[in-house]
Amino acid sequence: MNRPLSQQAFEEAVRYIPGGVNSPVRALRAVGESPVFIDHAKGVKLTDIDGNEYIDFCLSWGVFIAGHANPVVEAAVQRAILNGTSYGIPTLVETSLAKKVTELIPSMERVRFVNSGTEAVMSAIRVARGYTKRDYILKFEGCYHGHADHLLVAAGSGVATCGISSSAGVPDSFVQYTLVAPFNDKEAVNHIFEEYGDRIAAVIVEPVPANMGVVPETDGFLQHLRTLTQQYGSLLIFDEVITGFRLTLGGAQKFYAVTPDLTTVGKIVGGGFPAAAFGGRKELMSMLAPEGPVYQAGTLSGNPIAMTAGLATLSILSEEGLYERLNAKAATFIAELQGILRHKGVVINSVGNMFTPYFTEQSPRNFQDVNKSDLAAFAQFWRHMFANGIYLSPSQFESNFISIAHTDTHLEQVLNVANRF
Ligand SMILES: *Cc1c(COP(=O)(O)O)cnc(C)c1O
């Protein structure tokens, strides 16, 4: 597979954009490649500017659960765009999407829309601190919550690949209220609460950590966090920027039957446009200006085109039995892929339709386990798949996603390519 035009495009891009990319993992450095430039996408097929095709399992980092350029979303957006694209004045579609989100995720009694997951998390934490009048937050190693200063501590995703635990440009004093514990480690969390419990505003967690690759909770870890936070008067924040509308319509909180105080959603909720949201109980969300003293705002927040795309996406996902079929299809595929790759020393972690192959002996339970994975072997595997038209998420520290647009034929093709690895 040749990519002369992508190569040329990259050389041009690096002259104007740091690393040639607007988000680091796209540079493909973790897998020893140079970036591929996309011309268009449809369903699960990406076509690059050289005309090569790839079956996509990254799906814009989990956005396109209904496939790229879904006709329902596309038609809704095309209609909406004729009316102007932003006013900085309320529109009906903002309420429609807010209503839909609160119906699907009932713990989000009130929601506010923002432009990115980063903003949603930043704002949810501000609400938690404003409400509890406490400063500390507790996060978990390998969990990624966007690139806000005080969360760039032991973070996953691109931060993990770059090998920076705390980014340059973030003063130590900015992260002094950020406590970190290993995921799935109840005892470590208990110890932190014994010392800081009455000063912890919130515990923030990805209910399915997916930014160190997929690492499922074990032994009721999420329920433990729920119980402990309640005991100490701290809030529990589920960062469902990936998992919201991914495993079930009701998010990971429905999947695990653990109800947080505040939730962030992103990726899927914007239907391919820059939108995310945070929400929770009415009394918490009433802390926000103009009702309360916690300031939060955005020029393009609740953008009508993004809201339209999100609403169209959620309407597609509301089809009866859709998640049961999707997750069943995923389970069969993942089991077959695991069968093929086992003798290569690969274990696949998965939850529903999210999965990550690790080059380790044992299924990782936390970030320390993840870091035992053979990154060179992962990169080799990724390049093999890429060379054969399969675009997996380009780092060990990410999740892959199966969408309703992946057909049995697509999945068989992947198994055949994996078989030749
Ligand atoms: C992607 C992601 C974010 C950040 O969202 P952006 O839209 O990239 O700012 C936050 N939390 C989680 C769990 C994510 O996966």
Short mmCIF file of C-alpha atoms and ligand atoms in Angstrom, two decimals:
data_model
loop_
_atom_site.label_atom_id
_atom_site.label_comp_id
_atom_site.label_asym_id
_atom_site.label_seq_id
_atom_site.Cartn_x
_atom_site.Cartn_y
_atom_site.Cartn_z
CA MET A 1 0.00 0.00 0.00
CA ASN A 2 1.57 3.28 -1.10
CA ARG A 3 0.91 6.66 0.43
CA PRO A 4 2.94 9.22 -1.58
CA LEU A 5 0.27 11.94 -1.31
CA SER A 6 -0.10 11.46 2.47
CA GLN A 7 3.69 11.68 2.76
CA GLN A 8 3.72 14.91 0.78
CA ALA A 9 0.76 16.31 2.74
CA PHE A 10 2.54 15.55 6.00
CA GLU A 11 5.73 17.33 4.87
CA GLU A 12 3.60 20.37 4.04
CA ALA A 13 1.62 20.15 7.31
CA VAL A 14 4.66 20.07 9.61
CA ARG A 15 5.75 23.42 8.19
CA TYR A 16 2.66 25.05 9.71
CA ILE A 17 1.31 22.73 12.42
CA PRO A 18 3.41 21.32 15.31
CA GLY A 19 4.09 17.69 14.45
CA GLY A 20 1.77 18.15 11.46
CA VAL A 21 -1.26 17.26 13.59
CA ASN A 22 -3.88 18.92 15.75
CA SER A 23 -3.89 16.13 18.33
CA PRO A 24 -0.71 14.14 19.11
CA VAL A 25 -1.74 10.49 18.65
CA ARG A 26 -2.72 11.21 15.02
CA ALA A 27 0.97 11.57 14.23
CA LEU A 28 1.18 7.73 14.47
CA ARG A 29 4.57 7.96 16.18
CA ALA A 30 3.59 5.33 18.76
CA VAL A 31 3.26 2.79 15.95
CA GLY A 32 6.27 3.99 13.97
CA GLU A 33 4.35 5.40 11.02
CA SER A 34 3.79 8.83 9.56
CA PRO A 35 0.25 10.19 9.47
CA VAL A 36 -2.29 9.19 6.90
CA PHE A 37 -4.46 11.98 5.45
CA ILE A 38 -8.12 11.18 4.93
CA ASP A 39 -10.12 12.29 1.93
CA HIS A 40 -13.51 10.88 2.91
CA ALA A 41 -15.28 8.21 4.93
CA LYS A 42 -18.52 6.28 4.63
CA GLY A 43 -19.84 3.68 7.06
CA VAL A 44 -16.70 2.01 8.43
CA LYS A 45 -14.56 2.69 5.33
CA LEU A 46 -11.93 5.41 5.42
CA THR A 47 -10.41 6.50 2.10
CA ASP A 48 -7.10 8.33 2.22
CA ILE A 49 -5.94 10.95 -0.27
CA ASP A 50 -3.98 8.28 -2.18
CA GLY A 51 -7.18 6.29 -2.66
CA ASN A 52 -6.32 3.52 -0.16
CA GLU A 53 -9.23 2.13 1.86
CA TYR A 54 -9.23 1.06 5.50
CA ILE A 55 -11.83 -0.57 7.74
CA ASP A 56 -11.97 1.82 10.68
CA PHE A 57 -11.97 0.64 14.31
CA CYS A 58 -10.98 4.02 15.74
CA LEU A 59 -14.05 5.80 14.38
CA SER A 60 -12.82 9.24 15.37
CA TRP A 61 -12.02 7.88 18.85
CA GLY A 62 -15.40 6.31 19.33
CA VAL A 63 -17.61 9.03 17.89
CA PHE A 64 -19.12 7.11 14.97
CA ILE A 65 -21.08 4.30 16.58
CA ALA A 66 -23.55 4.70 13.70
CA GLY A 67 -20.81 4.80 11.05
CA HIS A 68 -19.23 7.71 9.18
CA ALA A 69 -21.52 9.94 7.11
CA ASN A 70 -24.62 8.19 8.39
CA PRO A 71 -27.42 9.22 5.99
CA VAL A 72 -29.85 10.17 8.79
CA VAL A 73 -27.30 12.43 10.48
CA GLU A 74 -26.11 13.84 7.17
CA ALA A 75 -29.64 14.78 6.05
CA ALA A 76 -30.46 16.44 9.39
CA VAL A 77 -27.23 18.45 9.31
CA GLN A 78 -27.74 19.54 5.71
CA ARG A 79 -31.20 20.86 6.56
CA ALA A 80 -29.97 22.62 9.70
CA ILE A 81 -27.03 24.32 8.04
CA LEU A 82 -29.30 26.32 5.75
CA ASN A 83 -30.56 28.31 8.75
CA GLY A 84 -27.20 29.71 9.83
CA THR A 85 -24.74 27.88 12.02
CA SER A 86 -24.54 29.78 15.31
CA TYR A 87 -26.35 32.68 16.97
CA GLY A 88 -25.12 32.93 20.54
CA ILE A 89 -28.85 32.96 21.37
CA PRO A 90 -30.90 29.91 22.48
CA THR A 91 -32.38 27.49 19.94
CA LEU A 92 -35.04 24.78 20.27
CA VAL A 93 -32.68 21.96 19.35
CA GLU A 94 -30.56 22.58 22.48
CA THR A 95 -33.57 21.80 24.67
CA SER A 96 -34.51 18.81 22.50
CA LEU A 97 -31.06 17.23 22.91
CA ALA A 98 -30.91 18.14 26.63
CA LYS A 99 -34.30 16.49 27.13
CA LYS A 100 -33.19 13.38 25.23
CA VAL A 101 -29.97 13.09 27.25
CA THR A 102 -31.80 13.45 30.58
CA GLU A 103 -34.31 10.79 29.50
CA LEU A 104 -31.57 8.34 28.50
CA ILE A 105 -29.27 9.02 31.47
CA PRO A 106 -31.67 9.89 34.31
CA SER A 107 -28.91 10.85 36.79
CA MET A 108 -28.27 13.83 34.48
CA GLU A 109 -31.34 15.77 35.62
CA ARG A 110 -29.92 18.95 34.12
CA VAL A 111 -27.27 19.15 31.41
CA ARG A 112 -25.14 21.87 29.95
CA PHE A 113 -23.48 21.56 26.55
CA VAL A 114 -19.88 22.51 25.82
CA ASN A 115 -17.54 21.99 22.87
CA SER A 116 -15.24 19.21 24.05
CA GLY A 117 -14.85 16.49 26.62
CA THR A 118 -12.04 18.49 28.18
CA GLU A 119 -14.40 21.37 28.88
CA ALA A 120 -17.13 19.05 30.17
CA VAL A 121 -14.77 17.49 32.72
CA MET A 122 -13.25 20.84 33.74
CA SER A 123 -16.72 22.25 34.33
CA ALA A 124 -18.05 19.22 36.20
CA ILE A 125 -15.10 19.42 38.58
CA ARG A 126 -15.68 23.13 39.07
CA VAL A 127 -19.30 22.38 40.00
CA ALA A 128 -18.16 19.66 42.41
CA ARG A 129 -15.70 21.99 44.10
CA GLY A 130 -18.21 24.83 44.20
CA TYR A 131 -20.88 22.62 45.72
CA THR A 132 -18.77 20.80 48.30
CA LYS A 133 -16.55 23.81 49.07
CA ARG A 134 -13.61 21.36 48.99
CA ASP A 135 -10.49 21.45 46.82
CA TYR A 136 -9.12 17.93 46.37
CA ILE A 137 -10.06 15.56 43.57
CA LEU A 138 -9.06 11.94 43.22
CA LYS A 139 -8.32 10.42 39.82
CA PHE A 140 -6.85 7.11 38.68
CA GLU A 141 -3.56 6.26 36.99
CA GLY A 142 -4.03 5.80 33.26
CA CYS A 143 -7.44 7.49 33.18
CA TYR A 144 -7.60 10.41 30.78
CA HIS A 145 -10.02 13.27 31.33
CA GLY A 146 -8.95 15.71 28.65
CA HIS A 147 -6.06 18.15 28.74
CA ALA A 148 -7.10 20.56 31.50
CA ASP A 149 -4.05 21.50 33.60
CA HIS A 150 -5.02 19.91 36.88
CA LEU A 151 -5.91 16.59 35.21
CA LEU A 152 -2.63 16.05 33.39
CA VAL A 153 -1.36 13.87 36.18
CA ALA A 154 -0.71 10.18 35.53
CA ALA A 155 -3.02 10.44 32.53
CA GLY A 156 -3.59 7.97 29.69
CA SER A 157 -4.19 8.37 25.94
CA GLY A 158 -1.63 10.55 24.12
CA VAL A 159 -0.10 11.55 27.44
CA ALA A 160 0.71 7.90 28.08
CA THR A 161 2.31 7.44 24.66
CA CYS A 162 4.41 10.57 25.06
CA GLY A 163 5.65 9.23 28.38
CA ILE A 164 4.85 12.42 30.26
CA SER A 165 3.07 11.86 33.50
CA SER A 166 2.60 15.55 34.11
CA SER A 167 2.90 17.91 31.16
CA ALA A 168 5.48 20.66 30.88
CA GLY A 169 3.75 24.00 31.23
CA VAL A 170 1.66 22.88 34.19
CA PRO A 171 2.97 24.41 37.44
CA ASP A 172 3.16 21.97 40.35
CA SER A 173 0.84 24.21 42.31
CA PHE A 174 -1.88 23.60 39.68
CA VAL A 175 -1.89 19.89 40.43
CA GLN A 176 -1.42 20.06 44.19
CA TYR A 177 -5.09 19.20 44.77
CA THR A 178 -5.06 16.24 42.40
CA LEU A 179 -4.70 12.90 44.18
CA VAL A 180 -3.96 9.77 42.17
CA ALA A 181 -4.61 6.10 42.92
CA PRO A 182 -4.19 2.90 40.89
CA PHE A 183 -7.43 1.79 39.21
CA ASN A 184 -9.14 -1.27 40.74
CA ASP A 185 -7.25 -0.77 44.01
CA LYS A 186 -9.83 -0.42 46.78
CA GLU A 187 -7.22 -0.39 49.52
CA ALA A 188 -5.28 2.50 48.00
CA VAL A 189 -8.52 4.45 47.69
CA ASN A 190 -9.45 3.65 51.29
CA HIS A 191 -6.08 4.93 52.51
CA ILE A 192 -6.43 8.17 50.56
CA PHE A 193 -9.90 8.71 51.98
CA GLU A 194 -8.70 8.02 55.52
CA GLU A 195 -6.23 10.86 55.11
CA TYR A 196 -8.02 13.32 52.82
CA GLY A 197 -11.67 12.16 52.89
CA ASP A 198 -13.22 15.32 54.32
CA ARG A 199 -11.29 17.48 51.82
CA ILE A 200 -12.10 15.53 48.66
CA ALA A 201 -14.63 17.32 46.46
CA ALA A 202 -14.94 14.50 43.97
CA VAL A 203 -13.63 11.23 42.67
CA ILE A 204 -13.47 11.23 38.88
CA VAL A 205 -13.25 7.97 36.99
CA GLU A 206 -13.77 6.56 33.52
CA PRO A 207 -16.25 3.80 34.43
CA VAL A 208 -14.63 1.78 31.65
CA PRO A 209 -11.10 3.15 31.46
CA ALA A 210 -10.35 3.26 27.74
CA ASN A 211 -7.42 5.66 27.55
CA MET A 212 -4.88 3.14 28.83
CA GLY A 213 -6.54 0.72 26.48
CA VAL A 214 -9.64 -0.97 27.88
CA VAL A 215 -9.29 -1.97 31.52
CA PRO A 216 -12.55 -3.25 33.03
CA GLU A 217 -13.34 -2.72 36.69
CA THR A 218 -13.11 -5.78 38.91
CA ASP A 219 -14.61 -6.81 42.25
CA GLY A 220 -17.22 -4.06 42.34
CA PHE A 221 -14.66 -1.25 42.24
CA LEU A 222 -17.15 1.32 40.95
CA GLN A 223 -19.70 0.41 43.62
CA HIS A 224 -16.95 0.76 46.21
CA LEU A 225 -16.25 4.29 44.97
CA ARG A 226 -19.96 5.04 45.20
CA THR A 227 -20.21 3.84 48.78
CA LEU A 228 -17.03 5.55 49.93
CA THR A 229 -17.83 8.94 48.35
CA GLN A 230 -21.27 8.87 49.94
CA GLN A 231 -19.75 8.08 53.30
CA TYR A 232 -17.38 11.07 53.11
CA GLY A 233 -19.71 13.56 51.45
CA SER A 234 -17.63 13.63 48.27
CA LEU A 235 -19.16 13.54 44.81
CA LEU A 236 -18.65 10.78 42.28
CA ILE A 237 -18.07 11.89 38.70
CA PHE A 238 -18.31 9.38 35.87
CA ASP A 239 -16.38 10.58 32.87
CA GLU A 240 -18.51 8.93 30.20
CA VAL A 241 -17.05 10.94 27.32
CA ILE A 242 -16.34 7.59 25.63
CA THR A 243 -18.83 5.28 27.35
CA GLY A 244 -21.89 7.54 27.16
CA PHE A 245 -24.28 5.89 24.61
CA ARG A 246 -21.52 3.37 23.79
CA LEU A 247 -22.38 0.25 25.84
CA THR A 248 -26.06 0.94 26.41
CA LEU A 249 -28.20 4.01 25.79
CA GLY A 250 -27.96 4.72 29.51
CA GLY A 251 -24.16 4.73 29.56
CA ALA A 252 -21.77 2.72 31.71
CA GLN A 253 -23.77 3.77 34.77
CA LYS A 254 -26.69 1.71 33.52
CA PHE A 255 -24.35 -1.11 32.40
CA TYR A 256 -22.87 -1.40 35.91
CA ALA A 257 -25.93 -0.14 37.82
CA VAL A 258 -23.87 2.45 39.71
CA THR A 259 -25.23 5.99 39.75
CA PRO A 260 -22.78 8.89 39.91
CA ASP A 261 -23.55 12.43 41.08
CA LEU A 262 -22.18 14.10 37.96
CA THR A 263 -21.59 12.72 34.47
CA THR A 264 -19.73 13.94 31.43
CA VAL A 265 -20.56 12.74 27.93
CA GLY A 266 -18.86 13.63 24.65
CA LYS A 267 -17.75 11.93 21.45
CA ILE A 268 -21.03 10.19 20.42
CA VAL A 269 -23.27 13.00 21.72
CA GLY A 270 -21.92 15.47 19.13
CA GLY A 271 -22.65 13.15 16.19
CA GLY A 272 -19.28 14.04 14.63
CA PHE A 273 -19.27 17.72 15.59
CA PRO A 274 -17.50 19.40 18.51
CA ALA A 275 -19.98 18.91 21.36
CA ALA A 276 -19.94 17.38 24.83
CA ALA A 277 -22.05 17.82 27.96
CA PHE A 278 -21.94 17.56 31.71
CA GLY A 279 -24.87 17.06 34.01
CA GLY A 280 -26.19 15.76 37.28
CA ARG A 281 -28.74 16.33 39.99
CA LYS A 282 -30.65 19.60 39.78
CA GLU A 283 -29.23 20.91 43.08
CA LEU A 284 -25.67 20.41 41.77
CA MET A 285 -26.27 21.89 38.35
CA SER A 286 -28.03 24.87 39.95
CA MET A 287 -24.59 25.92 41.15
CA LEU A 288 -23.92 27.15 37.61
CA ALA A 289 -24.26 30.74 36.49
CA PRO A 290 -26.73 32.33 35.96
CA GLU A 291 -28.53 30.32 38.70
CA GLY A 292 -25.52 30.01 40.99
CA PRO A 293 -21.97 31.19 41.71
CA VAL A 294 -19.99 28.73 39.53
CA TYR A 295 -19.01 30.44 36.29
CA GLN A 296 -18.99 28.52 33.02
CA ALA A 297 -19.69 29.70 29.46
CA GLY A 298 -18.96 29.16 25.75
CA THR A 299 -19.30 31.13 22.50
CA LEU A 300 -20.26 28.07 20.47
CA SER A 301 -21.71 25.96 23.32
CA GLY A 302 -24.91 24.19 22.30
CA ASN A 303 -24.09 24.89 18.67
CA PRO A 304 -27.27 24.12 16.68
CA ILE A 305 -25.51 22.04 14.00
CA ALA A 306 -23.73 19.92 16.59
CA MET A 307 -26.97 19.55 18.59
CA THR A 308 -28.80 18.46 15.42
CA ALA A 309 -26.15 15.85 14.64
CA GLY A 310 -26.23 14.59 18.23
CA LEU A 311 -30.01 14.35 18.27
CA ALA A 312 -30.06 12.46 14.96
CA THR A 313 -27.40 10.05 16.25
CA LEU A 314 -29.30 9.36 19.49
CA SER A 315 -32.51 8.77 17.52
CA ILE A 316 -30.70 6.11 15.44
CA LEU A 317 -29.37 4.50 18.62
CA SER A 318 -32.82 4.42 20.21
CA GLU A 319 -33.90 1.55 17.95
CA GLU A 320 -35.16 -1.39 20.01
CA GLY A 321 -32.52 -4.08 20.62
CA LEU A 322 -29.72 -2.19 18.85
CA TYR A 323 -27.18 -2.48 21.67
CA GLU A 324 -27.98 -6.15 22.32
CA ARG A 325 -27.27 -6.93 18.66
CA LEU A 326 -24.17 -4.72 18.54
CA ASN A 327 -22.65 -6.12 21.73
CA ALA A 328 -23.45 -9.71 20.70
CA LYS A 329 -21.79 -9.16 17.31
CA ALA A 330 -18.80 -7.64 19.12
CA ALA A 331 -18.54 -10.52 21.62
CA THR A 332 -18.38 -13.12 18.84
CA PHE A 333 -15.80 -11.14 16.88
CA ILE A 334 -13.61 -10.38 19.88
CA ALA A 335 -13.65 -14.04 20.96
CA GLU A 336 -12.58 -15.12 17.46
CA LEU A 337 -9.85 -12.49 17.31
CA GLN A 338 -8.61 -13.57 20.74
CA GLY A 339 -8.52 -17.16 19.51
CA ILE A 340 -6.38 -16.17 16.53
CA LEU A 341 -3.96 -13.97 18.48
CA ARG A 342 -3.52 -16.03 21.65
CA HIS A 343 -0.49 -17.93 20.35
CA LYS A 344 1.11 -14.54 19.53
CA GLY A 345 1.04 -13.67 23.23
CA VAL A 346 -1.93 -11.32 22.98
CA VAL A 347 -4.70 -10.88 25.50
CA ILE A 348 -7.72 -8.83 24.53
CA ASN A 349 -9.51 -6.76 27.16
CA SER A 350 -13.04 -5.82 26.24
CA VAL A 351 -16.30 -4.46 27.55
CA GLY A 352 -19.25 -4.67 25.18
CA ASN A 353 -18.09 -3.33 21.82
CA MET A 354 -14.87 -1.72 23.10
CA PHE A 355 -11.63 -3.71 22.98
CA THR A 356 -7.84 -3.49 23.20
CA PRO A 357 -5.30 -6.17 22.31
CA TYR A 358 -2.35 -6.17 24.75
CA PHE A 359 0.94 -7.95 24.23
CA THR A 360 1.06 -9.23 27.78
CA GLU A 361 0.56 -12.57 29.48
CA GLN A 362 -2.20 -11.49 31.81
CA SER A 363 -5.20 -9.29 31.30
CA PRO A 364 -4.25 -5.81 32.62
CA ARG A 365 -6.21 -4.63 35.69
CA ASN A 366 -4.50 -1.24 36.03
CA PHE A 367 -2.00 1.12 34.38
CA GLN A 368 0.99 -0.68 35.86
CA ASP A 369 -0.15 -3.92 34.19
CA VAL A 370 -0.77 -2.08 30.91
CA ASN A 371 2.81 -0.83 30.98
CA LYS A 372 4.06 -4.42 30.90
CA SER A 373 2.74 -4.70 27.35
CA ASP A 374 5.34 -5.08 24.60
CA LEU A 375 4.85 -1.79 22.74
CA ALA A 376 7.16 -2.78 19.90
CA ALA A 377 5.10 -5.92 19.28
CA PHE A 378 1.92 -3.85 19.41
CA ALA A 379 3.36 -1.42 16.85
CA GLN A 380 4.33 -4.32 14.60
CA PHE A 381 0.82 -5.76 14.83
CA TRP A 382 -0.72 -2.35 14.15
CA ARG A 383 1.45 -1.84 11.05
CA HIS A 384 0.53 -5.29 9.76
CA MET A 385 -3.17 -4.49 10.07
CA PHE A 386 -2.70 -1.00 8.59
CA ALA A 387 -0.74 -2.34 5.60
CA ASN A 388 -3.68 -4.66 4.96
CA GLY A 389 -6.38 -2.03 5.13
CA ILE A 390 -7.41 -2.21 8.80
CA TYR A 391 -7.18 1.01 10.80
CA LEU A 392 -6.99 0.12 14.50
CA SER A 393 -6.64 2.87 17.10
CA PRO A 394 -2.98 3.76 16.65
CA SER A 395 -1.65 3.23 20.16
CA GLN A 396 -1.59 0.60 22.86
CA PHE A 397 -3.20 3.17 25.17
CA GLU A 398 -6.49 3.45 23.31
CA SER A 399 -9.67 1.49 22.71
CA ASN A 400 -11.02 0.12 19.45
CA PHE A 401 -14.71 0.41 18.71
CA ILE A 402 -17.21 -1.74 16.85
CA SER A 403 -20.10 0.14 15.29
CA ILE A 404 -23.47 -0.82 13.89
CA ALA A 405 -21.93 -0.26 10.43
CA HIS A 406 -19.38 -3.10 10.80
CA THR A 407 -20.84 -6.06 8.87
CA ASP A 408 -19.93 -9.73 9.20
CA THR A 409 -17.96 -9.35 5.95
CA HIS A 410 -15.87 -6.51 7.41
CA LEU A 411 -15.20 -8.46 10.58
CA GLU A 412 -14.26 -11.64 8.67
CA GLN A 413 -11.79 -9.62 6.64
CA VAL A 414 -10.16 -8.42 9.87
CA LEU A 415 -9.90 -11.99 11.19
CA ASN A 416 -8.28 -13.11 7.93
CA VAL A 417 -5.70 -10.32 8.11
CA ALA A 418 -5.04 -11.02 11.81
CA ASN A 419 -4.57 -14.69 10.95
CA ARG A 420 -1.65 -13.80 8.68
CA PHE A 421 0.15 -11.79 11.40
C1 LIG B 1 -11.76 11.97 24.74
C2 LIG B 1 -11.92 12.04 26.20
C3 LIG B 1 -11.90 13.25 26.90
C4 LIG B 1 -11.57 14.55 26.24
O1 LIG B 1 -12.48 14.90 25.27
P1 LIG B 1 -12.02 15.96 24.15
O2 LIG B 1 -13.27 16.15 23.36
O3 LIG B 1 -10.92 15.29 23.39
O4 LIG B 1 -11.58 17.18 24.85
C5 LIG B 1 -12.20 13.23 28.25
N1 LIG B 1 -12.47 12.09 28.89
C6 LIG B 1 -12.48 10.90 28.25
C7 LIG B 1 -12.82 9.67 29.02
C8 LIG B 1 -12.18 10.84 26.90
O5 LIG B 1 -12.14 9.65 26.29
#
